[in-house]
Coordinates of C-alpha atoms in Angstrom, one line a residue:
M128 CA -16.1 -15.3 -5.9
D129 CA -15.6 -11.9 -7.7
I130 CA -15.1 -10.2 -4.4
V131 CA -12.6 -12.7 -3.2
I132 CA -10.5 -12.2 -6.3
M133 CA -10.6 -8.4 -6.1
V134 CA -9.8 -8.5 -2.4
G135 CA -6.9 -11.1 -3.2
Q136 CA -5.4 -8.8 -5.8
L137 CA -5.7 -5.8 -3.6
I138 CA -3.9 -7.5 -0.6
L139 CA -1.2 -8.8 -2.8
G140 CA -0.6 -5.3 -4.6
L141 CA -0.8 -3.4 -1.2
S142 CA 1.5 -5.7 0.3
I143 CA 4.1 -5.5 -2.1
L144 CA 4.0 -2.0 -2.0
V145 CA 4.1 -1.8 1.9
I146 CA 6.9 -4.4 2.4
L147 CA 9.2 -2.6 -0.3
H148 CA 8.3 0.8 1.2
E149 CA 9.4 -0.2 4.6
F150 CA 12.4 -1.9 3.2
G151 CA 13.6 1.3 2.1
H152 CA 13.6 2.8 5.6
F153 CA 15.1 -0.5 6.8
I154 CA 17.9 -0.6 4.5
A155 CA 18.7 3.1 4.8
A156 CA 18.9 2.7 8.8
R157 CA 20.9 -0.3 8.6
A158 CA 23.5 1.3 6.1
F159 CA 24.0 4.0 8.8
G160 CA 24.5 1.6 11.7
I161 CA 21.0 2.3 13.1
K162 CA 19.4 -0.3 15.1
V163 CA 15.9 -1.5 13.8
E164 CA 13.9 -3.5 16.3
K165 CA 10.7 -4.5 14.2
F166 CA 9.7 -4.8 10.7
Y167 CA 6.0 -5.4 10.2
L168 CA 3.4 -5.7 7.5
F169 CA 0.3 -4.5 9.0
F170 CA 0.1 -3.2 12.6
D171 CA 0.6 -5.2 15.6
A172 CA -1.8 -3.0 17.7
W173 CA -1.7 -4.0 21.5
N174 CA 1.3 -6.2 20.6
V175 CA -1.2 -8.6 18.7
S176 CA 0.8 -10.4 15.8
L177 CA -0.7 -13.1 13.5
V178 CA 2.9 -14.3 12.6
K179 CA 6.2 -13.2 13.9
F180 CA 9.8 -14.2 14.3
N181 CA 13.2 -13.1 15.2
Y182 CA 16.2 -12.8 12.9
K183 CA 19.6 -11.2 13.7
G184 CA 18.1 -9.3 16.6
V185 CA 15.2 -7.8 14.5
E186 CA 11.5 -9.1 15.0
Y187 CA 9.8 -9.5 11.7
G188 CA 6.0 -10.1 11.6
I189 CA 2.4 -9.6 10.2
G190 CA 0.1 -7.6 12.4
W191 CA -3.8 -8.1 12.6
L192 CA -4.7 -4.4 11.6
P193 CA -4.3 -4.0 7.9
L194 CA -3.5 -0.2 7.8
G195 CA 0.0 -0.3 6.2
G196 CA 3.0 -1.4 8.0
Y197 CA 6.1 0.0 9.9
V198 CA 9.7 -0.3 10.8
K199 CA 10.5 0.4 14.4
I200 CA 13.7 2.3 14.4
A201 CA 15.6 2.6 18.0
G202 CA 15.9 6.1 19.3
M203 CA 13.0 7.5 17.2
I204 CA 9.4 8.8 18.0
D205 CA 7.3 6.9 15.5
E206 CA 4.1 5.0 15.0
S207 CA 4.9 2.7 18.1
M208 CA 4.8 5.7 20.4
D209 CA 7.5 4.0 22.4
T210 CA 8.8 7.0 24.5
D211 CA 10.3 5.0 27.4
Q212 CA 13.6 4.4 25.2
M213 CA 14.0 8.3 24.8
A214 CA 14.4 8.7 28.5
G215 CA 17.7 7.6 28.7
P216 CA 21.0 8.8 27.4
P217 CA 21.3 8.6 23.4
Q218 CA 23.2 5.5 22.3
P219 CA 25.5 5.4 19.1
W220 CA 23.2 3.0 17.6
E221 CA 20.2 5.1 17.8
F222 CA 18.6 7.0 15.3
R223 CA 18.6 10.4 17.4
S224 CA 22.4 10.0 17.6
K225 CA 22.9 10.3 13.9
P226 CA 23.6 13.3 11.9
A227 CA 20.4 15.0 10.4
W228 CA 21.2 14.6 6.9
Q229 CA 21.4 10.5 7.6
R230 CA 18.0 10.7 9.3
L231 CA 16.6 12.5 6.4
I232 CA 17.7 9.7 4.1
V233 CA 16.2 7.2 6.4
M234 CA 13.0 9.1 6.5
L235 CA 12.8 9.4 2.6
G236 CA 14.1 5.8 2.1
G237 CA 10.5 4.4 1.6
I238 CA 9.5 7.0 -0.9
I239 CA 12.6 6.6 -2.8
V240 CA 12.1 2.7 -3.3
N241 CA 8.4 3.5 -4.1
I242 CA 9.6 5.6 -7.0
I243 CA 12.2 3.3 -8.2
L244 CA 9.5 0.5 -7.9
G245 CA 7.2 2.6 -10.1
V246 CA 9.7 3.3 -12.8
L247 CA 10.8 -0.2 -12.8
I248 CA 7.2 -1.7 -13.3
F249 CA 6.4 0.8 -16.2
W250 CA 10.0 -0.1 -17.6
V251 CA 9.3 -3.9 -17.6
L252 CA 5.6 -3.3 -18.7
T253 CA 7.2 -1.2 -21.8
I254 CA 9.7 -3.9 -22.7
K255 CA 7.1 -6.6 -22.6
Y256 CA 4.1 -4.9 -24.2
G257 CA 5.4 -1.7 -25.8
E258 CA 3.0 1.2 -26.3
S259 CA -0.3 0.6 -28.2
Y260 CA -2.5 3.6 -29.2
T261 CA -5.1 4.4 -31.8
P262 CA -3.9 7.0 -34.5
N263 CA -6.2 9.9 -34.2
D264 CA -5.9 10.5 -38.0
Q265 CA -7.4 7.0 -38.6
V266 CA -10.5 7.9 -36.7
K267 CA -13.2 8.3 -39.4
Y268 CA -16.4 9.1 -37.8
G269 CA -15.3 11.2 -34.7
I270 CA -16.3 10.7 -31.1
V271 CA -19.0 9.3 -28.9
P272 CA -19.5 11.9 -26.0
G273 CA -21.4 10.8 -23.0
S274 CA -23.8 13.1 -20.8
I275 CA -20.7 15.0 -19.4
G276 CA -19.3 15.7 -22.7
R277 CA -22.7 16.7 -24.1
S278 CA -23.0 19.1 -21.2
I279 CA -20.0 21.2 -22.1
G280 CA -21.1 21.2 -25.7
L281 CA -19.4 18.1 -27.5
K282 CA -21.7 16.2 -30.1
P283 CA -21.5 12.7 -31.7
G284 CA -19.3 12.7 -34.7
D285 CA -17.1 15.7 -33.6
K286 CA -13.4 15.3 -34.5
I287 CA -11.0 16.5 -32.0
I288 CA -7.9 17.9 -34.0
S289 CA -5.9 19.3 -31.1
V290 CA -5.8 20.0 -27.3
N291 CA -4.9 23.5 -26.4
G292 CA -3.5 24.0 -29.9
Q293 CA -1.2 20.9 -29.9
K294 CA -2.1 18.2 -32.3
L295 CA -3.8 15.2 -31.1
V296 CA -1.8 12.3 -32.2
R297 CA -3.1 9.4 -30.0
F298 CA -7.0 9.1 -29.8
E299 CA -6.7 8.0 -26.2
D300 CA -5.3 11.3 -25.3
V301 CA -8.8 12.8 -25.3
I302 CA -9.5 11.3 -22.0
S303 CA -5.9 11.7 -20.5
S304 CA -5.3 13.8 -17.5
K305 CA -4.1 16.6 -19.8
V306 CA -7.8 17.1 -20.7
L307 CA -9.6 15.6 -17.5
M308 CA -7.6 17.9 -15.2
G309 CA -9.9 20.6 -16.8
N310 CA -9.2 24.2 -17.8
S311 CA -8.2 23.0 -21.1
T312 CA -9.6 23.7 -24.7
L313 CA -10.5 20.9 -27.2
N314 CA -10.2 22.1 -30.9
I315 CA -12.6 20.1 -32.9
E316 CA -14.1 19.9 -36.4
R317 CA -17.8 19.3 -36.8
G318 CA -18.6 19.0 -40.3
T319 CA -17.2 22.2 -42.1
Q320 CA -17.0 24.0 -38.9
K321 CA -14.1 24.4 -36.6
L322 CA -15.0 25.1 -32.9
D323 CA -13.4 25.3 -29.5
V324 CA -15.0 23.6 -26.6
K325 CA -13.9 24.4 -23.1
V326 CA -13.2 21.6 -20.3
P327 CA -14.0 23.2 -17.1
G328 CA -11.5 22.6 -14.1
S329 CA -14.3 20.9 -12.0
I330 CA -15.1 18.3 -14.6
L331 CA -13.3 15.6 -12.5
N332 CA -16.3 15.9 -10.0
D333 CA -18.6 14.7 -12.6
V334 CA -16.0 12.1 -14.1
S335 CA -15.6 10.5 -10.5
D336 CA -19.4 10.1 -10.1
L337 CA -20.0 8.9 -13.8
G338 CA -16.8 7.5 -15.3
T339 CA -14.8 8.6 -18.2
E340 CA -17.2 7.0 -20.5
E341 CA -19.5 9.6 -19.8
F342 CA -17.3 12.1 -20.7
I343 CA -15.9 10.6 -24.0
S344 CA -16.1 7.0 -25.0
R345 CA -12.7 5.2 -25.0
M346 CA -13.9 3.3 -28.5
P347 CA -14.3 6.0 -31.4
R348 CA -17.5 6.3 -33.4
S349 CA -17.9 3.3 -35.8
T350 CA -20.4 1.6 -38.3
F351 CA -21.3 -2.0 -37.2
K352 CA -22.8 -5.3 -38.4
I353 CA -24.3 -8.0 -36.2
D354 CA -21.3 -10.8 -35.8
T355 CA -23.0 -13.4 -33.5
V356 CA -26.8 -13.7 -32.3
I357 CA -26.7 -15.4 -28.7
K358 CA -29.2 -18.2 -28.6
G359 CA -32.2 -17.7 -26.7
S360 CA -31.9 -14.1 -26.6
N361 CA -34.3 -11.4 -27.8
A362 CA -32.5 -10.7 -30.8
Q363 CA -32.7 -14.4 -31.8
K364 CA -36.7 -14.5 -31.2
A365 CA -37.0 -11.5 -33.1
G366 CA -35.4 -13.3 -36.3
I367 CA -32.0 -11.3 -36.3
K368 CA -29.3 -13.5 -37.9
N369 CA -25.5 -13.1 -38.0
G370 CA -24.4 -10.8 -40.7
D371 CA -27.5 -8.5 -40.5
S372 CA -27.2 -4.7 -40.3
I373 CA -29.8 -2.7 -38.2
L374 CA -30.8 0.3 -40.4
A375 CA -33.7 1.8 -38.4
V376 CA -35.3 1.6 -34.8
N377 CA -39.2 2.3 -34.8
G378 CA -38.5 4.1 -38.3
K379 CA -35.6 6.4 -37.0
P380 CA -32.6 5.8 -39.3
I381 CA -29.4 4.6 -37.5
R382 CA -25.9 4.3 -39.0
F383 CA -23.5 4.0 -36.0
F384 CA -23.2 1.7 -33.2
D385 CA -23.7 4.5 -30.5
E386 CA -27.0 5.4 -32.3
L387 CA -28.2 1.9 -31.8
T388 CA -27.4 1.6 -28.1
S389 CA -28.8 5.0 -27.3
Q390 CA -32.0 4.4 -29.3
L391 CA -32.6 0.8 -27.6
K392 CA -32.2 2.5 -24.1
L393 CA -35.0 4.8 -24.9
F394 CA -37.2 1.7 -24.9
K395 CA -36.4 -0.5 -22.0
N396 CA -39.1 -3.2 -21.3
K397 CA -40.8 -2.3 -24.5
T398 CA -41.3 -3.8 -27.7
V399 CA -39.9 -1.9 -30.9
G400 CA -39.6 -2.2 -34.9
L401 CA -36.3 -2.9 -36.4
T402 CA -35.5 -2.5 -40.0
L403 CA -32.7 -5.0 -41.2
K404 CA -30.8 -5.4 -44.1
R405 CA -29.9 -8.9 -45.2
D406 CA -28.3 -9.7 -48.3
N407 CA -29.4 -6.4 -49.9
A408 CA -32.9 -7.2 -48.8
L409 CA -34.8 -4.9 -46.3
I410 CA -36.5 -7.0 -43.6
P411 CA -38.9 -5.4 -40.6
V412 CA -39.0 -7.4 -37.6
T413 CA -40.3 -6.6 -34.1
A414 CA -37.9 -7.1 -30.9
L415 CA -38.5 -7.0 -27.2
I416 CA -36.0 -4.7 -25.4
N417 CA -34.9 -5.9 -22.0
K418 CA -34.4 -3.9 -18.7
E419 CA -30.8 -2.8 -19.7
G420 CA -31.9 -1.4 -23.0
T421 CA -30.3 -4.2 -25.2
L422 CA -31.6 -7.0 -27.4
G423 CA -30.5 -9.6 -24.7
F424 CA -32.1 -11.5 -22.0
A425 CA -34.8 -10.7 -19.4
D426 CA -31.5 -10.9 -16.7
G427 CA -29.9 -8.1 -18.5
R428 CA -27.2 -10.2 -20.5
Y429 CA -26.5 -9.0 -23.8
G430 CA -28.0 -10.7 -27.0
I431 CA -25.8 -9.9 -29.7
Q432 CA -22.1 -9.4 -30.7
V433 CA -21.1 -6.7 -33.3
K434 CA -18.3 -6.4 -35.5
R435 CA -17.6 -2.8 -35.5
D436 CA -15.5 -0.7 -38.1
L437 CA -12.8 0.6 -35.7
P438 CA -9.5 2.0 -36.6
E439 CA -6.5 -0.3 -36.2
E440 CA -4.2 0.1 -33.4
K441 CA -0.7 0.8 -33.8
T442 CA 2.2 -0.6 -31.3
L443 CA 5.4 1.0 -30.8
N444 CA 7.9 -1.4 -29.6
F445 CA 11.3 -0.2 -27.7
G446 CA 14.5 -2.2 -26.9
F447 CA 15.7 -2.9 -23.3
F448 CA 17.3 0.4 -22.6
G449 CA 14.9 2.4 -24.9
S450 CA 12.1 1.3 -22.8
L451 CA 13.7 2.9 -19.7
P452 CA 12.8 6.6 -20.6
V453 CA 9.4 5.7 -21.8
G454 CA 8.7 3.8 -18.5
A455 CA 10.2 6.5 -16.3
S456 CA 8.0 9.0 -18.3
R457 CA 5.0 7.1 -17.6
A458 CA 5.9 6.7 -13.9
W459 CA 6.7 10.5 -13.6
G460 CA 3.3 11.3 -15.5
T461 CA 1.4 9.2 -12.8
F462 CA 3.2 11.2 -9.8
S463 CA 2.6 14.6 -11.7
D464 CA -1.1 13.9 -12.2
N465 CA -1.8 12.8 -8.6
A466 CA 0.0 15.8 -7.6
K467 CA -2.3 18.1 -9.7
G468 CA -5.2 16.3 -8.6
L469 CA -4.4 16.8 -4.9
G470 CA -3.6 20.5 -5.7
K471 CA -7.2 20.8 -7.2
V472 CA -8.5 19.3 -3.9
F473 CA -6.6 22.0 -2.0
T474 CA -7.9 24.7 -3.9
G475 CA -11.4 23.7 -3.9
Q476 CA -11.8 22.9 -7.8
V477 CA -12.4 19.1 -6.9
K478 CA -14.4 18.0 -4.0
A479 CA -12.5 15.5 -1.7
N480 CA -15.2 12.8 -1.8
K481 CA -15.0 12.7 -5.5
A482 CA -11.0 12.6 -5.7
L483 CA -10.1 10.3 -2.9
S484 CA -10.5 6.7 -2.7
S485 CA -10.2 3.8 0.0
P486 CA -9.0 0.2 -0.2
I487 CA -12.7 -0.4 -1.2
G488 CA -12.7 1.9 -4.4
I489 CA -9.2 0.4 -5.4
A490 CA -10.2 -3.1 -5.1
K491 CA -12.9 -2.4 -7.7
L492 CA -10.0 -1.1 -10.2
F493 CA -8.3 -4.6 -9.9
G494 CA -11.4 -6.2 -11.2
S495 CA -13.1 -9.5 -10.7
H496 CA -10.7 -11.6 -12.8
V497 CA -7.1 -11.6 -12.8
D498 CA -5.2 -9.6 -15.6
W499 CA -1.4 -9.1 -14.9
L500 CA -1.1 -6.3 -17.2
R501 CA -3.8 -4.4 -15.4
F502 CA -2.6 -5.7 -12.0
W503 CA 1.0 -4.6 -12.6
S504 CA -0.2 -1.2 -14.1
L505 CA -2.1 -0.5 -11.0
V506 CA 0.5 -1.5 -8.6
G507 CA 3.0 0.8 -10.7
L508 CA 0.3 3.7 -10.5
L509 CA -0.3 2.8 -6.7
S510 CA 3.5 2.9 -5.8
M511 CA 3.9 6.5 -7.3
A512 CA 0.7 7.7 -5.6
L513 CA 2.1 6.1 -2.2
A514 CA 5.3 8.1 -2.7
L515 CA 3.4 11.4 -3.1
M516 CA 1.1 10.7 -0.1
N517 CA 4.0 10.0 1.9
L518 CA 5.8 13.3 1.0
L519 CA 2.9 15.2 2.4
P520 CA 4.1 17.2 5.4
I521 CA 1.8 15.6 7.9
P522 CA 3.1 14.6 11.2
A523 CA 3.4 10.6 11.3
L524 CA 4.0 10.6 7.5
D525 CA 7.6 10.4 6.1
G526 CA 7.1 13.8 4.7
G527 CA 6.3 15.3 8.3
H528 CA 9.4 13.6 9.7
A529 CA 11.4 15.1 7.0
L530 CA 10.0 18.5 7.5
F531 CA 11.0 18.4 11.2
L532 CA 14.5 17.4 10.1
I533 CA 14.9 20.2 7.6
I534 CA 13.7 22.7 10.1
E535 CA 16.4 21.0 12.7
M536 CA 19.0 21.4 9.9
I537 CA 18.1 25.1 9.5
K538 CA 18.0 25.8 13.3
G539 CA 21.0 23.9 14.0
K540 CA 19.4 22.0 16.9
P541 CA 16.6 19.4 17.1
L542 CA 12.9 20.1 18.0
S543 CA 12.0 18.8 21.6
D544 CA 10.9 15.3 22.2
K545 CA 7.6 16.6 23.6
F546 CA 6.9 18.5 20.6
L547 CA 7.6 15.5 18.3
E548 CA 5.3 13.1 20.6
R549 CA 2.5 15.5 20.3
A550 CA 2.9 16.1 16.5
Q551 CA 2.8 12.4 16.1
V552 CA -0.5 12.2 17.8
V553 CA -1.8 15.0 15.9
G554 CA -0.7 13.3 12.7
F555 CA -2.3 10.0 13.7
V556 CA -5.6 11.9 14.3
I557 CA -5.5 13.5 10.7
L558 CA -4.8 10.0 9.2
I559 CA -7.5 8.2 11.1
T560 CA -10.0 11.1 10.1
L561 CA -9.0 10.8 6.7
M562 CA -9.3 7.0 6.6
V563 CA -12.6 7.3 8.3
F564 CA -13.7 9.8 5.6
V565 CA -12.4 7.8 2.5
F566 CA -14.1 4.5 3.9
G567 CA -17.2 6.2 4.6
N568 CA -17.4 7.8 1.2
D569 CA -16.9 4.5 -0.7
I570 CA -19.3 2.7 1.4
I571 CA -22.1 5.4 0.9
K572 CA -21.1 5.1 -3.0
L573 CA -21.8 1.4 -2.7
M574 CA -25.1 1.7 -0.9
K575 CA -26.2 4.2 -3.4
K576 CA -25.5 1.6 -6.2

């Protein structure tokens, strides 16, 4: 059932994006009097459609091959590779008969709609939810670095004061693109010391494999108390009760929640001695640690819920119009981050298999239950990513068509149909190769897990 929910959200999200992207091409073509012959979600390869109907001279349908979608514009060499229509003389309602600037707008129509959609989604989310963050000056006990963070020199309890000399206002920004893109400097306090920790440009390779939690935890360091002991768990069997504090594991003193979790993971499937504090009395107990390194059940489920001393979040609310620049900034930040990430792939700082994901990887981001805030946030992010990818000057993508049109405008005459046909084939080969690569990469990741 979890897989069905993930796949369902993925199909819904991508369908929204593809339909609106193609609508951008469609509406621009119609605005300039260009005939549109087909409008398809997914590809009707070999003319096989799941659903199709005609309306006002346009065939609308859903193809069987779920690799995006397309609009077939008369008088244009496109995904359909229908070159027969190009053999006759140009007609006034064909794409090739229109001025280059009009054809350029048609080619950029899908990208423009994706950008507008991304801004709109982040605008509406800002209106509804505002912006919530943890004030960094309220973080009392510092950070909890994971294995990646520790490898670059961070330690539990470090307080990050600024990034590249700019004061850190929001704690969440320690795992923002500003930091994770690498080549940045974290200015920290460690006790009475002030230190600089360099974040390497290649850190995204490790974060891609292990996740951001293995860089710096999203939750700041905190003290804790047992809030609820789950019935039947190893915690209950050991005699732990609601409201207890755990002061030591096998005699090693602990104060913070991350110290508890890291100590318990050292004793998976083993028995440990715990020192509890209950009503100002110290109580020793013995507990069995499960295979996941928790006081839970044999199947890995957790056995306790804790109450943590976390700083209170702050929420900024904006009015209808005040939310627009905030939403637009978030959309642009997403676009910019993706562009920087691609730049790192092209320059070799980040490996392609670490940075690129197929629909398999994207489906996992939606999660196994429906959370509309997460769903629309991901759709907004993907809309901006789709706009960027389509801007790439690869034949068969909008950016490739746009590049050829710009060359035509500079030369003063169009490129030959034969050249455009060959470029389209080359573009398809590139895209299919890329698709095989990202799907294979995500399948290998699943098999390793």
